[in-house]
Amino acid sequence: AHGAAKVYAAESAEVGQFLVTPQVDVLAALVGSAAPAAVLVPASSDGKEIAGRLAVRLGCGLVSEVVDLEAGGVGAHSLFGGTYDAKAKVTKGVPVSTVLPG
C-alpha cells in the first residue's frame, strides 16, 4: 500500500539466543543480493544497534527514529513531543533507517 515492491522478513525461533550480529549478517547479505532502495528496522534497542552496525559495515548512511519516510532517503522526525518537525537525508549508500511505531 505504501510502494514497497518486495518485503523480506528473516525469522527464527532461536533469534533471542544470540546477539545482534547474525541479524546484521542477514541484512548485509540481503542488501548485497537484492539491492533494496532502503533498509527499515524497528527503532527498538536491538533495532537501533542492528541498524548502526549494518550502516557501518556497508558504509551507508543511517537515519534513526524516523516517523515518516519520503522519496530519496529522507526521514522525518518529530521532536519534543511533536513541537518541532525535522528532516534528515542519507547521502551515502543504501539508506538504513530505524522507524518508530505508529
PDB file of C-alpha atoms in Angstrom:
ATOM      1  CA  ALA A   1       0.000   0.000   0.000  1.00  0.00           C
ATOM      2  CA  HIS A   2       2.976   2.315   0.590  1.00  0.00           C
ATOM      3  CA  GLY A   3       5.005   1.456  -2.510  1.00  0.00           C
ATOM      4  CA  ALA A   4       7.263  -1.400  -1.427  1.00  0.00           C
ATOM      5  CA  ALA A   5       7.605  -3.904  -4.260  1.00  0.00           C
ATOM      6  CA  LYS A   6       9.029  -6.620  -2.010  1.00  0.00           C
ATOM      7  CA  VAL A   7       9.467  -7.066   1.748  1.00  0.00           C
ATOM      8  CA  TYR A   8      11.946  -9.529   3.279  1.00  0.00           C
ATOM      9  CA  ALA A   9      11.429 -10.943   6.776  1.00  0.00           C
ATOM     10  CA  ALA A  10      14.018 -13.198   8.402  1.00  0.00           C
ATOM     11  CA  GLU A  11      12.500 -15.107  11.309  1.00  0.00           C
ATOM     12  CA  SER A  12      13.860 -17.763  13.628  1.00  0.00           C
ATOM     13  CA  ALA A  13      12.783 -19.332  16.902  1.00  0.00           C
ATOM     14  CA  GLU A  14      16.400 -19.079  18.102  1.00  0.00           C
ATOM     15  CA  VAL A  15      16.816 -15.353  17.407  1.00  0.00           C
ATOM     16  CA  GLY A  16      16.533 -14.446  21.099  1.00  0.00           C
ATOM     17  CA  GLN A  17      19.513 -16.647  21.960  1.00  0.00           C
ATOM     18  CA  PHE A  18      22.023 -14.569  20.005  1.00  0.00           C
ATOM     19  CA  LEU A  19      23.475 -11.111  19.981  1.00  0.00           C
ATOM     20  CA  VAL A  20      22.630  -8.880  17.046  1.00  0.00           C
ATOM     21  CA  THR A  21      25.495 -10.000  14.786  1.00  0.00           C
ATOM     22  CA  PRO A  22      23.542 -12.765  12.966  1.00  0.00           C
ATOM     23  CA  GLN A  23      20.759 -10.289  12.218  1.00  0.00           C
ATOM     24  CA  VAL A  24      23.278  -7.814  10.794  1.00  0.00           C
ATOM     25  CA  ASP A  25      24.758 -10.653   8.709  1.00  0.00           C
ATOM     26  CA  VAL A  26      21.349 -11.491   7.183  1.00  0.00           C
ATOM     27  CA  LEU A  27      20.558  -7.871   6.360  1.00  0.00           C
ATOM     28  CA  ALA A  28      24.015  -7.256   4.870  1.00  0.00           C
ATOM     29  CA  ALA A  29      23.630 -10.344   2.660  1.00  0.00           C
ATOM     30  CA  LEU A  30      20.185  -9.176   1.506  1.00  0.00           C
ATOM     31  CA  VAL A  31      21.470  -5.698   0.685  1.00  0.00           C
ATOM     32  CA  GLY A  32      24.244  -7.308  -1.361  1.00  0.00           C
ATOM     33  CA  SER A  33      21.935  -9.639  -3.280  1.00  0.00           C
ATOM     34  CA  ALA A  34      18.663  -7.700  -3.547  1.00  0.00           C
ATOM     35  CA  ALA A  35      19.917  -4.099  -3.943  1.00  0.00           C
ATOM     36  CA  PRO A  36      16.997  -2.574  -1.969  1.00  0.00           C
ATOM     37  CA  ALA A  37      16.016   1.077  -2.123  1.00  0.00           C
ATOM     38  CA  ALA A  38      16.201   1.225   1.698  1.00  0.00           C
ATOM     39  CA  VAL A  39      16.535  -0.914   4.824  1.00  0.00           C
ATOM     40  CA  LEU A  40      13.947  -0.317   7.553  1.00  0.00           C
ATOM     41  CA  VAL A  41      14.477  -1.629  11.077  1.00  0.00           C
ATOM     42  CA  PRO A  42      12.253  -1.144  14.141  1.00  0.00           C
ATOM     43  CA  ALA A  43      13.503   1.606  16.474  1.00  0.00           C
ATOM     44  CA  SER A  44      13.844  -0.790  19.410  1.00  0.00           C
ATOM     45  CA  SER A  45      17.053  -1.118  21.442  1.00  0.00           C
ATOM     46  CA  ASP A  46      18.162  -4.089  19.337  1.00  0.00           C
ATOM     47  CA  GLY A  47      16.921  -2.489  16.123  1.00  0.00           C
ATOM     48  CA  LYS A  48      18.993   0.643  16.657  1.00  0.00           C
ATOM     49  CA  GLU A  49      22.100  -1.428  17.345  1.00  0.00           C
ATOM     50  CA  ILE A  50      21.454  -3.605  14.299  1.00  0.00           C
ATOM     51  CA  ALA A  51      20.914  -0.567  12.067  1.00  0.00           C
ATOM     52  CA  GLY A  52      24.048   1.153  13.346  1.00  0.00           C
ATOM     53  CA  ARG A  53      26.210  -1.907  12.826  1.00  0.00           C
ATOM     54  CA  LEU A  54      24.703  -2.503   9.386  1.00  0.00           C
ATOM     55  CA  ALA A  55      25.328   1.082   8.270  1.00  0.00           C
ATOM     56  CA  VAL A  56      28.953   0.916   9.417  1.00  0.00           C
ATOM     57  CA  ARG A  57      29.511  -2.467   7.774  1.00  0.00           C
ATOM     58  CA  LEU A  58      28.053  -1.307   4.450  1.00  0.00           C
ATOM     59  CA  GLY A  59      29.458   2.226   4.550  1.00  0.00           C
ATOM     60  CA  CYS A  60      25.914   3.600   4.308  1.00  0.00           C
ATOM     61  CA  GLY A  61      24.101   6.457   5.967  1.00  0.00           C
ATOM     62  CA  LEU A  62      21.791   5.962   8.955  1.00  0.00           C
ATOM     63  CA  VAL A  63      18.696   7.921   9.956  1.00  0.00           C
ATOM     64  CA  SER A  64      17.392   6.924  13.372  1.00  0.00           C
ATOM     65  CA  GLU A  65      13.917   7.076  14.920  1.00  0.00           C
ATOM     66  CA  VAL A  66      12.002   8.375  11.912  1.00  0.00           C
ATOM     67  CA  VAL A  67       8.223   8.755  11.935  1.00  0.00           C
ATOM     68  CA  ASP A  68       7.849   9.041   8.164  1.00  0.00           C
ATOM     69  CA  LEU A  69       9.901   8.324   5.058  1.00  0.00           C
ATOM     70  CA  GLU A  70       9.948  10.310   1.858  1.00  0.00           C
ATOM     71  CA  ALA A  71      11.481   9.662  -1.551  1.00  0.00           C
ATOM     72  CA  GLY A  72      15.244   9.859  -1.824  1.00  0.00           C
ATOM     73  CA  GLY A  73      16.030   8.528   1.647  1.00  0.00           C
ATOM     74  CA  VAL A  74      14.590  11.487   3.554  1.00  0.00           C
ATOM     75  CA  GLY A  75      13.422  10.623   7.062  1.00  0.00           C
ATOM     76  CA  ALA A  76      11.054  12.835   9.045  1.00  0.00           C
ATOM     77  CA  HIS A  77      11.491  13.256  12.799  1.00  0.00           C
ATOM     78  CA  SER A  78       9.024  14.503  15.367  1.00  0.00           C
ATOM     79  CA  LEU A  79      10.914  16.281  18.129  1.00  0.00           C
ATOM     80  CA  PHE A  80       9.936  17.410  21.614  1.00  0.00           C
ATOM     81  CA  GLY A  81       6.534  15.733  21.586  1.00  0.00           C
ATOM     82  CA  GLY A  82       5.674  16.990  18.121  1.00  0.00           C
ATOM     83  CA  THR A  83       6.576  20.609  18.820  1.00  0.00           C
ATOM     84  CA  TYR A  84       9.178  20.553  16.043  1.00  0.00           C
ATOM     85  CA  ASP A  85       9.493  18.589  12.840  1.00  0.00           C
ATOM     86  CA  ALA A  86      12.865  17.911  11.246  1.00  0.00           C
ATOM     87  CA  LYS A  87      14.061  16.027   8.194  1.00  0.00           C
ATOM     88  CA  ALA A  88      17.331  14.239   7.557  1.00  0.00           C
ATOM     89  CA  LYS A  89      18.655  12.640   4.398  1.00  0.00           C
ATOM     90  CA  VAL A  90      21.067   9.794   3.866  1.00  0.00           C
ATOM     91  CA  THR A  91      23.704  10.905   1.368  1.00  0.00           C
ATOM     92  CA  LYS A  92      25.800   7.761   1.016  1.00  0.00           C
ATOM     93  CA  GLY A  93      24.806   4.227   0.057  1.00  0.00           C
ATOM     94  CA  VAL A  94      21.537   2.460   0.780  1.00  0.00           C
ATOM     95  CA  PRO A  95      19.537   4.401   3.392  1.00  0.00           C
ATOM     96  CA  VAL A  96      19.299   2.490   6.668  1.00  0.00           C
ATOM     97  CA  SER A  97      16.502   3.795   8.911  1.00  0.00           C
ATOM     98  CA  THR A  98      15.094   2.891  12.284  1.00  0.00           C
ATOM     99  CA  VAL A  99      11.350   3.532  12.335  1.00  0.00           C
ATOM    100  CA  LEU A 100       9.253   4.396  15.378  1.00  0.00           C
ATOM    101  CA  PRO A 101       5.945   2.537  15.761  1.00  0.00           C
ATOM    102  CA  GLY A 102       2.708   4.221  14.788  1.00  0.00           C
TER     103      GLY A 102
END
